[in-house]
Amino acid sequence: MRRMRISARADYAVRAALQLAAARDSGPLKAEAISEGQGISHKFLEGILGDMRKGGLVESQRGGRGGYWLARPAESISVADVIRCVDGPLVSVRGERPPDLAYTGPAESLLPLWIALRASVREVLGVSLAEVAAGGLPAGIAARADDPEAWTNP
């Protein structure tokens, strides 16, 4: 079984969104500033920001006073929203969404397992950009990360 993987594209998109969330009162940020601030290739970041603009998460303006900013308050954008915008659904099985699957026989209870996995991922990645940018996570998520077993690879 392949392990769950957050793509570089998703990681960079979330980091860029967090940079925008942290700078929300400073006006638009240029892609160069985000690139430098997060150590992301400028060219790769431009493509990501373009996808986020098309997805309605960021807005942009060209020119000397131009740049990028979040299209909505950071409190209303989750990490999951950003990942979905650049990578599609959070959890899929063989490229399909779990509710579209059907199993029989001894594998029948596998479907609720995939649904539970999806619900857990949604819960964890449902944290808002504002919460992460402020350096805080909801208590339940922080408790999961505080568990030493969470930091080990089986």
XYZ file of C-alpha atoms in Angstrom:
154
model
C 0.000 0.000 0.000
C 1.328 3.443 -0.854
C 1.618 5.876 1.978
C -0.408 9.043 2.073
C 1.543 11.731 0.325
C 1.311 15.512 0.256
C 2.732 16.626 -3.086
C 5.375 19.337 -3.384
C 2.773 21.349 -5.264
C 0.318 21.129 -2.343
C 3.037 21.887 0.225
C 4.167 24.950 -1.730
C 0.575 26.123 -2.239
C -0.180 25.911 1.481
C 3.063 27.698 2.338
C 2.295 30.465 -0.169
C -1.242 30.799 1.203
C 0.148 31.057 4.737
C 2.560 33.773 3.607
C -0.413 35.652 2.149
C -2.453 35.106 5.322
C 0.362 36.490 7.470
C 0.670 39.568 5.239
C -3.031 40.280 4.826
C -2.778 43.759 6.357
C 0.310 44.679 4.329
C -1.325 44.766 0.913
C -0.555 42.579 -2.101
C 2.561 40.423 -2.057
C 4.654 39.955 -5.134
C 5.357 36.381 -6.184
C 9.075 37.113 -5.750
C 8.534 37.949 -2.072
C 6.575 34.740 -1.490
C 9.185 32.752 -3.403
C 12.038 34.195 -1.354
C 10.152 33.971 1.931
C 9.337 30.299 1.480
C 12.279 29.082 -0.602
C 10.058 28.088 -3.516
C 11.123 28.253 -7.153
C 9.608 31.437 -8.590
C 8.572 29.779 -11.840
C 6.894 26.848 -10.046
C 5.188 29.249 -7.639
C 3.740 31.321 -10.489
C 1.930 28.232 -11.802
C 0.615 27.400 -8.347
C -0.603 30.950 -7.759
C -2.306 30.852 -11.156
C -4.178 27.693 -10.145
C -5.119 29.255 -6.827
C -6.405 32.335 -8.656
C -8.500 30.182 -11.006
C -9.757 28.277 -7.972
C -10.921 31.480 -6.307
C -8.512 31.375 -3.372
C -6.297 34.296 -4.356
C -6.683 37.445 -6.369
C -3.990 39.326 -8.181
C -3.202 42.652 -9.739
C -0.429 43.517 -12.150
C 1.794 46.538 -11.939
C 4.093 48.277 -9.503
C 1.574 48.052 -6.677
C 0.366 44.674 -7.767
C 0.779 41.247 -6.324
C -1.331 38.524 -4.744
C -3.692 38.429 -1.790
C -6.222 35.970 -0.376
C -9.637 36.252 -1.999
C -11.383 35.557 1.324
C -10.450 36.015 4.966
C -7.823 33.511 6.109
C -10.283 32.316 8.754
C -12.569 31.018 6.004
C -9.923 29.156 3.965
C -8.788 25.757 5.198
C -5.585 23.939 4.421
C -7.848 21.362 2.724
C -9.272 24.080 0.439
C -5.766 24.952 -0.751
C -4.765 21.330 -1.335
C -7.984 20.572 -3.227
C -7.411 23.653 -5.393
C -4.009 22.485 -6.636
C -4.216 18.679 -6.325
C -7.903 17.722 -6.410
C -9.688 15.479 -3.893
C -7.959 14.816 -0.578
C -8.627 11.079 -0.530
C -9.224 8.861 -3.519
C -8.911 5.142 -4.116
C -7.643 4.174 -7.548
C -8.501 7.717 -8.624
C -12.131 7.465 -7.462
C -13.867 9.130 -4.551
C -14.754 6.651 -1.802
C -18.563 7.094 -2.066
C -18.348 5.977 -5.705
C -16.852 2.596 -4.744
C -18.545 -0.698 -3.943
C -17.077 -3.826 -2.358
C -18.482 -7.277 -1.714
C -17.730 -10.223 0.518
C -14.927 -9.854 3.055
C -13.956 -6.480 1.547
C -17.414 -4.983 2.140
C -16.367 -3.199 5.349
C -13.442 -1.615 3.506
C -15.668 1.159 2.160
C -16.526 2.543 5.620
C -12.802 2.416 6.419
C -12.013 4.620 3.397
C -14.866 6.957 4.362
C -13.508 7.187 7.941
C -10.042 7.923 6.582
C -11.447 10.701 4.427
C -13.331 12.153 7.428
C -10.146 12.104 9.527
C -8.136 13.831 6.799
C -10.875 16.439 6.425
C -10.849 17.055 10.171
C -7.099 17.573 10.371
C -6.767 19.580 7.160
C -9.895 21.587 7.995
C -7.783 23.906 10.127
C -7.874 27.456 8.784
C -4.978 29.353 7.299
C -5.466 31.957 10.015
C -4.959 29.360 12.763
C -1.794 27.956 11.214
C -0.379 31.379 10.329
C -0.946 32.508 13.931
C 1.064 29.541 15.176
C -1.848 27.760 16.799
C -3.710 24.585 16.041
C -7.018 23.400 17.478
C -6.495 21.414 20.699
C -7.449 18.046 19.173
C -5.020 18.420 16.299
C -2.248 19.722 18.567
C -2.798 16.713 20.846
C -2.396 14.334 17.905
C 0.883 16.012 16.963
C 2.072 15.911 20.586
C 1.759 12.114 20.656
C 5.325 10.749 20.237
C 3.930 7.891 18.114
C 2.800 10.451 15.546
C 6.439 11.310 14.870
C 7.577 7.738 14.155
C 7.395 5.851 10.895
C 6.199 2.273 11.223
